[in-house]
Amino acid sequence: MPEGPCIGRAGPATERKGGEGGGEERLEVRDPIYGLIEYGDLEEKIINHRIVQRLRNIKQLAMAHLVYPGALHTRFDHSLGVMHSVCRYMVTVSGALLMPCW
């Protein structure tokens, strides 16, 4: 069940879904590792916060891109993957959905 990062408010990688029929609107972002990651309004508020957006400028692997050209992901990309992994873990461990964690 793939999901993941490349997020931008106006970017082609972000897509809004739902919101009709009283349900919470979901958004999707495409990640090279997880495929699509879905998240809700609460996660969107956190992701769009100024402090989290600063992570876009910090490379996860520091200078590794000089040796490995494909190693260009940022702390922001990594954080979205971690959000997705933790959500899946919590659903698995709890056996039930305790919070809206797409």
XYZ file of C-alpha atoms in Angstrom:
102
model
C 0.000 0.000 0.000
C 2.354 2.740 -1.266
C 2.270 6.415 -0.247
C 4.792 9.767 0.122
C 6.693 13.462 -0.536
C 6.853 16.111 -3.289
C 4.430 18.545 -1.799
C 3.547 22.032 -2.911
C 0.334 24.022 -2.661
C 0.153 24.656 -6.400
C 2.395 21.827 -7.573
C 1.226 18.988 -9.798
C 2.105 16.433 -7.114
C -0.630 17.653 -4.732
C -4.226 16.640 -5.317
C -7.342 17.340 -3.242
C -9.970 14.636 -2.800
C -13.220 14.255 -0.924
C -14.792 16.923 1.185
C -18.161 15.990 -0.261
C -20.756 14.207 1.831
C -19.530 15.658 5.130
C -16.169 13.843 5.111
C -12.858 15.522 5.750
C -11.052 16.675 2.642
C -7.977 14.558 1.907
C -4.849 15.561 0.067
C -2.301 13.374 -1.658
C 1.392 13.848 -2.306
C 3.578 11.588 -4.406
C 6.674 10.097 -2.811
C 9.395 8.174 -4.647
C 9.449 5.527 -1.887
C 5.842 5.227 -0.670
C 3.983 6.255 -3.818
C 0.993 8.306 -2.635
C 0.625 9.626 0.898
C -2.821 10.840 1.903
C -3.330 13.324 4.708
C -6.094 15.494 6.133
C -6.655 19.106 7.110
C -4.806 18.888 10.433
C -1.687 17.488 8.767
C -1.945 20.172 6.073
C -1.879 22.924 8.704
C 1.232 21.417 10.269
C 2.946 20.841 6.912
C 2.250 24.414 5.768
C 3.633 25.957 8.960
C 6.676 28.172 8.471
C 8.915 26.042 10.703
C 8.138 22.811 8.843
C 8.588 24.532 5.465
C 12.133 25.482 6.496
C 12.987 21.770 6.318
C 12.823 22.076 2.518
C 16.220 23.813 2.621
C 18.032 21.175 4.697
C 19.428 18.127 2.905
C 18.802 14.823 4.672
C 22.142 13.345 3.561
C 24.258 16.525 3.804
C 26.980 16.393 1.131
C 26.258 12.838 -0.103
C 24.773 14.270 -3.324
C 28.313 15.164 -4.412
C 29.190 11.456 -4.561
C 25.705 10.029 -5.234
C 23.785 12.393 -7.570
C 20.432 10.822 -6.687
C 20.798 11.560 -2.955
C 18.986 14.906 -3.059
C 16.043 14.465 -0.696
C 15.460 16.986 2.067
C 14.444 16.794 5.705
C 10.985 17.896 4.553
C 10.667 14.886 2.220
C 11.928 12.629 4.988
C 9.421 14.091 7.487
C 6.476 13.301 5.197
C 7.682 9.713 4.876
C 8.043 9.453 8.653
C 4.512 10.845 9.122
C 3.193 8.152 6.790
C 5.204 5.337 8.416
C 4.177 6.296 11.961
C 0.528 6.479 10.935
C 0.652 2.992 9.398
C 2.474 1.690 12.474
C -0.152 3.131 14.851
C -2.998 1.612 12.831
C -1.263 -1.786 12.860
C -0.411 -1.731 16.580
C -3.746 -0.421 17.784
C -5.754 -2.690 15.500
C -8.217 0.147 15.005
C -8.123 3.672 13.685
C -7.901 5.928 16.762
C -7.372 9.139 14.810
C -8.015 10.271 11.240
C -4.759 8.995 9.810
C -5.358 8.247 6.137
